[in-house]
Structure formats: structure tokens, C-alpha cells
mmJSON file of the N, C-alpha and C atoms, coordinates in Angstrom:
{"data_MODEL":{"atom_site":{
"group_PDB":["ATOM","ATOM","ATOM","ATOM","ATOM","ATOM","ATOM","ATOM","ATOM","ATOM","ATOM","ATOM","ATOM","ATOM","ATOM","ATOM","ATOM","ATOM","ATOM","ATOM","ATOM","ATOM","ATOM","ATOM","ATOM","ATOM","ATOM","ATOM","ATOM","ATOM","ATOM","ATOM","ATOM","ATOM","ATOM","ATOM","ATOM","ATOM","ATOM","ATOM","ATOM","ATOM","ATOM","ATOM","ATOM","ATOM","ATOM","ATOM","ATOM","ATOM","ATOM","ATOM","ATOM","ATOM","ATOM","ATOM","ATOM","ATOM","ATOM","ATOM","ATOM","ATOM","ATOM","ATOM","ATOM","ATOM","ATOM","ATOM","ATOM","ATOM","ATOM","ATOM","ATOM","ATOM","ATOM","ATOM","ATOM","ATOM","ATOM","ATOM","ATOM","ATOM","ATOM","ATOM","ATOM","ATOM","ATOM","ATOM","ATOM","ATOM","ATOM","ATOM","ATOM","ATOM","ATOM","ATOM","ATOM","ATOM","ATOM","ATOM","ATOM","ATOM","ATOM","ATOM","ATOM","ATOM","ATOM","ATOM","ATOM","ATOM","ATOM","ATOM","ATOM","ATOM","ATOM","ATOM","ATOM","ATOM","ATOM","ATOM","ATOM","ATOM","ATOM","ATOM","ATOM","ATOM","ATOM","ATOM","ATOM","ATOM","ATOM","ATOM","ATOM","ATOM","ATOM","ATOM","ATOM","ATOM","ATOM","ATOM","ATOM","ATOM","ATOM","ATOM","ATOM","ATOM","ATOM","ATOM","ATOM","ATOM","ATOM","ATOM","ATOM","ATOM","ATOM","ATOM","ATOM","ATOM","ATOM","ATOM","ATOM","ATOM","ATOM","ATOM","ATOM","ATOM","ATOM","ATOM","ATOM","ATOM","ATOM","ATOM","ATOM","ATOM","ATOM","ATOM","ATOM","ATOM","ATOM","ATOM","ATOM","ATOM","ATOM"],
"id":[1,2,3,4,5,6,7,8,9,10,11,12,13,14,15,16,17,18,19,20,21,22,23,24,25,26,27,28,29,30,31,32,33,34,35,36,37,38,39,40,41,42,43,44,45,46,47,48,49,50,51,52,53,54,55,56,57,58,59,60,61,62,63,64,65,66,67,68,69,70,71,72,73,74,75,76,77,78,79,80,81,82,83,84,85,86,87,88,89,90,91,92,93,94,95,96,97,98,99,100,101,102,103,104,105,106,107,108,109,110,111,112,113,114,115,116,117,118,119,120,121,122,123,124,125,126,127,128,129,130,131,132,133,134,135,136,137,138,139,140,141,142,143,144,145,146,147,148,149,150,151,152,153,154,155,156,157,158,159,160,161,162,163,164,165,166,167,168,169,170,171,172,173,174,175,176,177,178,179,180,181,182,183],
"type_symbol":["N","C","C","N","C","C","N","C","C","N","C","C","N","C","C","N","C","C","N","C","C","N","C","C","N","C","C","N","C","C","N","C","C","N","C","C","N","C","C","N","C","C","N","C","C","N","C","C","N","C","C","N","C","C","N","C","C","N","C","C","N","C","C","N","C","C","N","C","C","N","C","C","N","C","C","N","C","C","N","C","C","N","C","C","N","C","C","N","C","C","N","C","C","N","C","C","N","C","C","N","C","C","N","C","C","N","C","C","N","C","C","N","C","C","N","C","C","N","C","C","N","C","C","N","C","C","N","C","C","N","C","C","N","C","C","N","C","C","N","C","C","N","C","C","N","C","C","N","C","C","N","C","C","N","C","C","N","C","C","N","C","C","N","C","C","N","C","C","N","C","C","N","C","C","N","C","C","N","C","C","N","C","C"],
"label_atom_id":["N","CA","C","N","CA","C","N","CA","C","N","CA","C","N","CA","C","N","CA","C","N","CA","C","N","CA","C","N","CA","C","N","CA","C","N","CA","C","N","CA","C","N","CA","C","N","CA","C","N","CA","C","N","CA","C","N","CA","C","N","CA","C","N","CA","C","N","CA","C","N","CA","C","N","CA","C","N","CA","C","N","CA","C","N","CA","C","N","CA","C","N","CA","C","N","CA","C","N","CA","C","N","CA","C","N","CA","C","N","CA","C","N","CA","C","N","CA","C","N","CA","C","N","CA","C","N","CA","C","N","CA","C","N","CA","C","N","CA","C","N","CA","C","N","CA","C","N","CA","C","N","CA","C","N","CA","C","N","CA","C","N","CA","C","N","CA","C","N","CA","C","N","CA","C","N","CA","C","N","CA","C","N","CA","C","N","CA","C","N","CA","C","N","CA","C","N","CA","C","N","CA","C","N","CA","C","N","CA","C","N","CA","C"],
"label_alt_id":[null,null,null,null,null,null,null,null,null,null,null,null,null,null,null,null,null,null,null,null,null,null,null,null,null,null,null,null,null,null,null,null,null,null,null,null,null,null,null,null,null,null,null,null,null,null,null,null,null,null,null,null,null,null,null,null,null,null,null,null,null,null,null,null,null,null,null,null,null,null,null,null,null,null,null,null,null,null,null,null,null,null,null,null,null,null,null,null,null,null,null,null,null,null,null,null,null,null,null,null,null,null,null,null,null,null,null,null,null,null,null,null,null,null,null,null,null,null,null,null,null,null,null,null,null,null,null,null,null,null,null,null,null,null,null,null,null,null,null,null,null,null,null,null,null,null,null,null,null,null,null,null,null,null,null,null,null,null,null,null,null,null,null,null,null,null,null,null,null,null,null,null,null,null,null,null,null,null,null,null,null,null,null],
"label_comp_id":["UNK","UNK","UNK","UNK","UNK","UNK","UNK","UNK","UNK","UNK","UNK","UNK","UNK","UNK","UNK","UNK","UNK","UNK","UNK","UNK","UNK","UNK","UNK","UNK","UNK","UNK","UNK","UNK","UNK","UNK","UNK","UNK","UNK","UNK","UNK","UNK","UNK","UNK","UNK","UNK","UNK","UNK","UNK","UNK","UNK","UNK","UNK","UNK","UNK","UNK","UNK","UNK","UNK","UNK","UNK","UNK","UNK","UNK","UNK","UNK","UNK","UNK","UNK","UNK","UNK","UNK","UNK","UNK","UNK","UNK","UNK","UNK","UNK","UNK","UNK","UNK","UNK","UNK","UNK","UNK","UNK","UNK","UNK","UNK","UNK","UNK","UNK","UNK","UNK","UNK","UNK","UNK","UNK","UNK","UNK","UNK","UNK","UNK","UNK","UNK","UNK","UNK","UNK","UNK","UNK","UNK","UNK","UNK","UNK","UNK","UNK","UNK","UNK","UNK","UNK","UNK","UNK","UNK","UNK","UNK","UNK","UNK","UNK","UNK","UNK","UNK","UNK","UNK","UNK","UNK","UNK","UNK","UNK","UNK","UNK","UNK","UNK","UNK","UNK","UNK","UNK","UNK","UNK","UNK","UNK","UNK","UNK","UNK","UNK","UNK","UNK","UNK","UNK","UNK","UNK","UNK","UNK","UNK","UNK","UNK","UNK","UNK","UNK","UNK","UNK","UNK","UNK","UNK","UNK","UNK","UNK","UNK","UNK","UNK","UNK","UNK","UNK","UNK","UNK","UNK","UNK","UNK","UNK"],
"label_asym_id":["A","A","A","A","A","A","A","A","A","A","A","A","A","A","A","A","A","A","A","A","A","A","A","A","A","A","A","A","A","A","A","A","A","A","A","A","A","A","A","A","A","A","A","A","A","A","A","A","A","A","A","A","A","A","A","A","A","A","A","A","A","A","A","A","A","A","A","A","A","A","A","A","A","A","A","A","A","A","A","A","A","A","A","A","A","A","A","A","A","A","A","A","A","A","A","A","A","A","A","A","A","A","A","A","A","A","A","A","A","A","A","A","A","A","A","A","A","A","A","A","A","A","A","A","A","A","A","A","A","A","A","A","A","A","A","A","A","A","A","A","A","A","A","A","A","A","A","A","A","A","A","A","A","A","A","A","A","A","A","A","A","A","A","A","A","A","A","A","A","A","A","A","A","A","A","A","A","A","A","A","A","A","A"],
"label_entity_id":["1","1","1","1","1","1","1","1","1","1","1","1","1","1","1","1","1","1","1","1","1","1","1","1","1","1","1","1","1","1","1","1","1","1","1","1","1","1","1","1","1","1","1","1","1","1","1","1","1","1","1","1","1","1","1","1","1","1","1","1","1","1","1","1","1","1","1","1","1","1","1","1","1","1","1","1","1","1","1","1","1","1","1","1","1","1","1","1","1","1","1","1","1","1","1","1","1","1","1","1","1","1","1","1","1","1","1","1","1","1","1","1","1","1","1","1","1","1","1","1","1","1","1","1","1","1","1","1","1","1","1","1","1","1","1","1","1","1","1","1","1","1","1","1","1","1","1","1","1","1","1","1","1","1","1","1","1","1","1","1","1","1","1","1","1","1","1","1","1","1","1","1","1","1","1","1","1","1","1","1","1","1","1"],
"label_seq_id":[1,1,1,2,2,2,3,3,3,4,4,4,5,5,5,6,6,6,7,7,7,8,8,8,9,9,9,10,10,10,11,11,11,12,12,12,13,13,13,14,14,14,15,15,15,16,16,16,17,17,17,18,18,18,19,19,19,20,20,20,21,21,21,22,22,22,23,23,23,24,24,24,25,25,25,26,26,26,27,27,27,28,28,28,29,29,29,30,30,30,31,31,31,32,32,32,33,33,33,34,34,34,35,35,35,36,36,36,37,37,37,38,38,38,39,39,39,40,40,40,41,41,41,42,42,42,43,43,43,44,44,44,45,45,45,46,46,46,47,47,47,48,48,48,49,49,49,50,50,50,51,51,51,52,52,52,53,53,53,54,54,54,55,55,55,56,56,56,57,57,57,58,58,58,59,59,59,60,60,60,61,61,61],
"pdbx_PDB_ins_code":[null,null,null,null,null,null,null,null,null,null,null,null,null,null,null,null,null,null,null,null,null,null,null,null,null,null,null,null,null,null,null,null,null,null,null,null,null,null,null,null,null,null,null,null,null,null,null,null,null,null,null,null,null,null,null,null,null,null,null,null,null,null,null,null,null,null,null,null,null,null,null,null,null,null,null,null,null,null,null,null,null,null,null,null,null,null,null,null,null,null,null,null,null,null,null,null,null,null,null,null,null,null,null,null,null,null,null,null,null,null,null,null,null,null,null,null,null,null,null,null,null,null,null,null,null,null,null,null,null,null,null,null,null,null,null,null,null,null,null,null,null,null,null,null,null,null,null,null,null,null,null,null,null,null,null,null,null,null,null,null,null,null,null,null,null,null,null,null,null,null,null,null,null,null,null,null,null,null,null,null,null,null,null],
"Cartn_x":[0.839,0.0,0.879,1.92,3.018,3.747,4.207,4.614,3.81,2.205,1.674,1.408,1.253,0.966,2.618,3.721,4.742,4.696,4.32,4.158,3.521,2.242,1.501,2.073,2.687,3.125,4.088,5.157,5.966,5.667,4.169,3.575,2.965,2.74,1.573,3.208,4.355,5.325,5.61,5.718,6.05,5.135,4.085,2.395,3.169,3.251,3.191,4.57,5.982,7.128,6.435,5.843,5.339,4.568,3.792,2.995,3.192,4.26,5.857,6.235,6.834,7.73,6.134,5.324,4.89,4.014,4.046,3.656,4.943,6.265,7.53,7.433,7.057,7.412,6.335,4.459,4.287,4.276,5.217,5.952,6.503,7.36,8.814,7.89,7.011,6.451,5.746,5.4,4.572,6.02,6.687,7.864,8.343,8.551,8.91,7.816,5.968,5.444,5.382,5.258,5.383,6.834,7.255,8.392,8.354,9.079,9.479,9.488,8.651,8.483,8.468,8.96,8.585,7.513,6.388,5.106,4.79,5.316,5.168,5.851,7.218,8.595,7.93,7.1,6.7,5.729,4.868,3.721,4.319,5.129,6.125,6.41,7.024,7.887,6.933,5.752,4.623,3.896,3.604,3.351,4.241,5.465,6.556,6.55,6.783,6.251,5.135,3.892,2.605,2.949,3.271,3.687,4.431,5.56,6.291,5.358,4.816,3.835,3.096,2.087,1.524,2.244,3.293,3.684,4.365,4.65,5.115,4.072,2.847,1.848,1.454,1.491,0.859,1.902,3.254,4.155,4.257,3.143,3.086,1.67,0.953,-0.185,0.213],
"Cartn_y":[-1.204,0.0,1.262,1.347,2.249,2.688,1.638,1.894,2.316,1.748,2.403,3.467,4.452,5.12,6.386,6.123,6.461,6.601,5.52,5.964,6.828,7.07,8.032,9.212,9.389,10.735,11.225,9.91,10.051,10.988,9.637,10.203,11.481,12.093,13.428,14.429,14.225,15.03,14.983,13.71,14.265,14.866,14.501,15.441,16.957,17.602,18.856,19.449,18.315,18.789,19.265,17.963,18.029,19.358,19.972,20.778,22.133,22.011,23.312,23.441,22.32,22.428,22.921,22.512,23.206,24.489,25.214,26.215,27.449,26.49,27.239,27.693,26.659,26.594,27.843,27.449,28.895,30.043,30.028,31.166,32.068,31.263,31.388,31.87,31.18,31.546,32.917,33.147,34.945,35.735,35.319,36.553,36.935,35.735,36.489,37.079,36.996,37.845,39.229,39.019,40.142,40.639,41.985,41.981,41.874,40.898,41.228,41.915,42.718,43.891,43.389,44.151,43.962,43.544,43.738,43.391,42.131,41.72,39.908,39.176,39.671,39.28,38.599,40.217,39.829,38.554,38.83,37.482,36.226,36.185,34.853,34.574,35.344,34.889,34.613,35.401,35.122,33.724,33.075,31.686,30.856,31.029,29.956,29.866,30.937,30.92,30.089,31.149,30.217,28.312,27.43,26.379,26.038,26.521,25.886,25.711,26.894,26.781,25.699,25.654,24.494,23.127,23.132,21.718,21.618,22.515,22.499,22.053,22.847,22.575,20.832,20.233,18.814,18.355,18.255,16.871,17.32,18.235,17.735,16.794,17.353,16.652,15.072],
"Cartn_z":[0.0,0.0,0.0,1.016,1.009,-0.398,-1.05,-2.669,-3.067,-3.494,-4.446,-3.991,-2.775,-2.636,-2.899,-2.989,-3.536,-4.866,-5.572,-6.373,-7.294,-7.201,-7.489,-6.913,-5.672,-5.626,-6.52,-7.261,-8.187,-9.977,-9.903,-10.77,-11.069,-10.058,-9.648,-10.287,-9.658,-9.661,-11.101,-11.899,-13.5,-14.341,-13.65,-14.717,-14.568,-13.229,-12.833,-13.245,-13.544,-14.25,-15.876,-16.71,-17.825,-18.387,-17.406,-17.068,-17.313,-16.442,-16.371,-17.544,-18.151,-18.982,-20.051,-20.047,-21.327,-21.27,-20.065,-19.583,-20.102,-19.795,-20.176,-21.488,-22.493,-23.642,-24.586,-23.528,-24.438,-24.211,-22.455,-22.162,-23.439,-23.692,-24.627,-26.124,-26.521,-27.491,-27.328,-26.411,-26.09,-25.948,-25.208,-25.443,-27.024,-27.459,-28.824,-29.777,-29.35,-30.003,-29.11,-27.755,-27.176,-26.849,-26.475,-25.279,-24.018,-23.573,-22.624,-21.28,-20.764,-20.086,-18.311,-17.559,-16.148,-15.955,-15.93,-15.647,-16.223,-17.537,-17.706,-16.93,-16.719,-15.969,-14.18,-13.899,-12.426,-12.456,-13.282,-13.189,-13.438,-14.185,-14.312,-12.935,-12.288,-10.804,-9.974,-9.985,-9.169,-9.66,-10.578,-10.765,-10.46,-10.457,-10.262,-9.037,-8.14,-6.078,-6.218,-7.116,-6.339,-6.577,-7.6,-8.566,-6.997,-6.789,-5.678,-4.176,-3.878,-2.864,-2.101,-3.955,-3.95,-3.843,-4.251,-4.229,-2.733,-1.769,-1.027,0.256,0.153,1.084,0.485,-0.131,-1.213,-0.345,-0.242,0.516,2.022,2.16,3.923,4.006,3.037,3.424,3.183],
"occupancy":[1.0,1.0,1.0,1.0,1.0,1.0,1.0,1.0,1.0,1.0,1.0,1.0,1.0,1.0,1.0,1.0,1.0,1.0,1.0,1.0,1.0,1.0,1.0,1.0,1.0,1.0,1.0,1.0,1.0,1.0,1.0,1.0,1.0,1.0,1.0,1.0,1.0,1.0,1.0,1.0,1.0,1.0,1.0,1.0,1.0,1.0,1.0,1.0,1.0,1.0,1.0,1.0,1.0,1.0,1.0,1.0,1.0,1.0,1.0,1.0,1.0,1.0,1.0,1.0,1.0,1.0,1.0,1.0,1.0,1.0,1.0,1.0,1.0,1.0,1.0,1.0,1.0,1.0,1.0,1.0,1.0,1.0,1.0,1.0,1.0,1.0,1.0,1.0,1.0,1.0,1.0,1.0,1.0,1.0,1.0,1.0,1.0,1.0,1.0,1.0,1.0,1.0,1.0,1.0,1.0,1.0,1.0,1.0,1.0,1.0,1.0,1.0,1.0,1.0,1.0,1.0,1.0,1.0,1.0,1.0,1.0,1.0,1.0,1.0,1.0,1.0,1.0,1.0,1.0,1.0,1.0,1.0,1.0,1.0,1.0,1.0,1.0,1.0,1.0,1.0,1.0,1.0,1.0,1.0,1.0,1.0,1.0,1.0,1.0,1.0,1.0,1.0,1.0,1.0,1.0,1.0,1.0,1.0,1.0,1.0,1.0,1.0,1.0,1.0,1.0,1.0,1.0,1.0,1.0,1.0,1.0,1.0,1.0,1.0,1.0,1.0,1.0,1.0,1.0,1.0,1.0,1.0,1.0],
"B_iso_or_equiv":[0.0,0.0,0.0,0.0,0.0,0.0,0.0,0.0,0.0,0.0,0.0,0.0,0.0,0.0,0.0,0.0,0.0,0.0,0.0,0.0,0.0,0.0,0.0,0.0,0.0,0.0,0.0,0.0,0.0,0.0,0.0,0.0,0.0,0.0,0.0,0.0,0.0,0.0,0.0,0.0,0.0,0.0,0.0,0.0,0.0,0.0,0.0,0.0,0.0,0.0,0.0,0.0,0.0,0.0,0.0,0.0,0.0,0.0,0.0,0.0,0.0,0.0,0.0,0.0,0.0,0.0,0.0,0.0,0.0,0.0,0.0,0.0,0.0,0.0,0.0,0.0,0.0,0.0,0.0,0.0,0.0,0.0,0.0,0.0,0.0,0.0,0.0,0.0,0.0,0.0,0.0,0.0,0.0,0.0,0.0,0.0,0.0,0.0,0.0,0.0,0.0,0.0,0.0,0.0,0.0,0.0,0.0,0.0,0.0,0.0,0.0,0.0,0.0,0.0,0.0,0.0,0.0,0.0,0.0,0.0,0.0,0.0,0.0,0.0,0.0,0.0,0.0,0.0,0.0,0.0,0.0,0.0,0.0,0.0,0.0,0.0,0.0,0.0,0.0,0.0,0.0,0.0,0.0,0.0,0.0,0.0,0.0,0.0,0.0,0.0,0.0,0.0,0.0,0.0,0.0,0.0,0.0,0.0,0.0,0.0,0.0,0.0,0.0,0.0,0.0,0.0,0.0,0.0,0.0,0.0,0.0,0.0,0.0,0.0,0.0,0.0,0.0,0.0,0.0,0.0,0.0,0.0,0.0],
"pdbx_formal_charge":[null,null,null,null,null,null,null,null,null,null,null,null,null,null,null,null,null,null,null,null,null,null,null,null,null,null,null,null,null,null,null,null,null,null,null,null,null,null,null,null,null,null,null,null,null,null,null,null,null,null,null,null,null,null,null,null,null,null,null,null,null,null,null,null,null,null,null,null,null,null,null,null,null,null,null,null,null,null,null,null,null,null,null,null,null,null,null,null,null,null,null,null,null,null,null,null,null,null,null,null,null,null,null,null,null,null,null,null,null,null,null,null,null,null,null,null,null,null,null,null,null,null,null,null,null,null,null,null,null,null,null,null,null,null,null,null,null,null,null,null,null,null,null,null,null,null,null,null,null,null,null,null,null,null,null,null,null,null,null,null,null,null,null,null,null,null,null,null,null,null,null,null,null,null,null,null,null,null,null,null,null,null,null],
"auth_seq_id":[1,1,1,2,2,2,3,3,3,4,4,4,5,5,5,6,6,6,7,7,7,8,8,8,9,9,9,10,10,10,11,11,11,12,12,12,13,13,13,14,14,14,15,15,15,16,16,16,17,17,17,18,18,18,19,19,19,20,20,20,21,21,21,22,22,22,23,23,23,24,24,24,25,25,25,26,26,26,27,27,27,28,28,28,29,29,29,30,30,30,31,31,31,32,32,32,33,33,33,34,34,34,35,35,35,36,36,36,37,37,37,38,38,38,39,39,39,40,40,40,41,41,41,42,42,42,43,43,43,44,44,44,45,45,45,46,46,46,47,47,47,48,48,48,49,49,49,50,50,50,51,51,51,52,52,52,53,53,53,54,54,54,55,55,55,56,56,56,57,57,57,58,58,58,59,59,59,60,60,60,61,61,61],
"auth_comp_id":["UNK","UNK","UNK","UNK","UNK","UNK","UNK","UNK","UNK","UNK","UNK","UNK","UNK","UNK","UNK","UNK","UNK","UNK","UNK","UNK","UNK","UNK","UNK","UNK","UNK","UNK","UNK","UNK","UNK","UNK","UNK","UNK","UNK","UNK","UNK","UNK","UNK","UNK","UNK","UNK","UNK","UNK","UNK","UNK","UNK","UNK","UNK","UNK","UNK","UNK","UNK","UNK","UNK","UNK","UNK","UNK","UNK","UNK","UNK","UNK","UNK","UNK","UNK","UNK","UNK","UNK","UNK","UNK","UNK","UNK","UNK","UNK","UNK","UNK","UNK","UNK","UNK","UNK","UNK","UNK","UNK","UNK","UNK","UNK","UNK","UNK","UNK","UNK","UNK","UNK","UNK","UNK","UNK","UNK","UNK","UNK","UNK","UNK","UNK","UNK","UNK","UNK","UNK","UNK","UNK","UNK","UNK","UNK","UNK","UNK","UNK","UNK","UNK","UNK","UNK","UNK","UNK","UNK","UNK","UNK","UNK","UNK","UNK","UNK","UNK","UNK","UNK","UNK","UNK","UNK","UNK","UNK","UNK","UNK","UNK","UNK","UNK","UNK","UNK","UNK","UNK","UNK","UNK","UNK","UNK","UNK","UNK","UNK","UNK","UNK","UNK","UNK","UNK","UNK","UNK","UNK","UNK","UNK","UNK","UNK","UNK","UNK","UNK","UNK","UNK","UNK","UNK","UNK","UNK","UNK","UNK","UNK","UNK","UNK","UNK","UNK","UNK","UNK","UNK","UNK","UNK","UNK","UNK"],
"auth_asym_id":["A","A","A","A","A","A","A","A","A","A","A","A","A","A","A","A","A","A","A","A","A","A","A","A","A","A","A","A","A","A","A","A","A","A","A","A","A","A","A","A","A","A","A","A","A","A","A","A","A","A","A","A","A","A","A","A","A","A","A","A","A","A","A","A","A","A","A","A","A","A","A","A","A","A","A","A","A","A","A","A","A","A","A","A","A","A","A","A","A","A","A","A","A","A","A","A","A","A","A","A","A","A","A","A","A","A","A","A","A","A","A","A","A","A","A","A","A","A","A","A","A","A","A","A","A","A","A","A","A","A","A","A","A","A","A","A","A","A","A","A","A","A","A","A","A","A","A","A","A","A","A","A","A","A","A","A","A","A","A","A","A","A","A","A","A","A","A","A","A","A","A","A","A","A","A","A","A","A","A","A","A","A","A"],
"auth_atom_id":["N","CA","C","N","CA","C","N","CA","C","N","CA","C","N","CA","C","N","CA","C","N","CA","C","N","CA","C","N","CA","C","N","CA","C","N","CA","C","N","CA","C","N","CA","C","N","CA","C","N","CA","C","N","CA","C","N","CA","C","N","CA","C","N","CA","C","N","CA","C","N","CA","C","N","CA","C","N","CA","C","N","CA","C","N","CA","C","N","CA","C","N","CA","C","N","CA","C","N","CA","C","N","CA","C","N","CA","C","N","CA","C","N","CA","C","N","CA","C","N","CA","C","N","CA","C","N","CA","C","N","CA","C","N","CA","C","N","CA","C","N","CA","C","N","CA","C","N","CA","C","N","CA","C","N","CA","C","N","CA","C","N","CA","C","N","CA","C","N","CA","C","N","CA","C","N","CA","C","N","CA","C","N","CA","C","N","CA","C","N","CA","C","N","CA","C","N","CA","C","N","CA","C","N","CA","C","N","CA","C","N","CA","C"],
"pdbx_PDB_model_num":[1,1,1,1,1,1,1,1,1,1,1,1,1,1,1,1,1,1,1,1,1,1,1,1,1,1,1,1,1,1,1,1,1,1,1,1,1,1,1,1,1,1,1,1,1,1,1,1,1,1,1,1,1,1,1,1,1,1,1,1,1,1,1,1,1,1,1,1,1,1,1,1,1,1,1,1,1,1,1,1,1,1,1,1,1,1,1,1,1,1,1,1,1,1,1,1,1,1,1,1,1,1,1,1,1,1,1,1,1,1,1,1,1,1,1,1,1,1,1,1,1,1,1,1,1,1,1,1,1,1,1,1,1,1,1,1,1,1,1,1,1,1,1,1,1,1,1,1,1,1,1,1,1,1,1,1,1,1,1,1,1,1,1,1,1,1,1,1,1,1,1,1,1,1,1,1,1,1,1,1,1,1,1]
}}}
């Protein structure tokens, strides 16, 4: 019961890498139609806190 229950936490963790990574990617695609600017810059950093947050409050529970 202990494994499978490891495991799925394993699993939960590559969805939410997968997730990232393609959150990154149409990041990357809006910067090069948009610029760049502080104010995209901040909301970026502010999802990546909130992203860590969450995963942080998830491995206590």
C-alpha cells in the first residue's frame, strides 16, 4: 500500500514537471510575439512561487 501510494506521488510530480515544462514553452512563445516587459517578468515569478507553494503545502499533506 506504502509503494503504491509512492508511487503516485511520483507520478503526480512528472504530470506537474510536464505541465511546467509546457507552460515554459508557451511562455517562450509569447515573449517572442510580445516583449518582454517587467510586468510579464513579475507574473512569471509570481506563478513559479505560487507552482512551488503548492507543491510544497501537497508533501506535507
Amino acid at each position: 500500500m506504502k509503494k503504491n501510494n509512492t508511487l503516485k506521488k511520483v507520478f503526480w510530480l512528472l504530470l506537474i514537471l510536464l505541465l511546467l515544462f509546457i507552460l515554459l514553452k508557451v511562455l517562450v512563445e509569447v515573449f517572442k510575439w510580445f516583449r518582454a516587459d517587467t510586468i510579464q517578468i513579475s507574473i512569471l515569478v509570481l506563478l513559479i512561487v505560487f507552482f512551488l507553494w503548492m507543491m510544497g503545502r501537497d508533501s506535507k499533506l
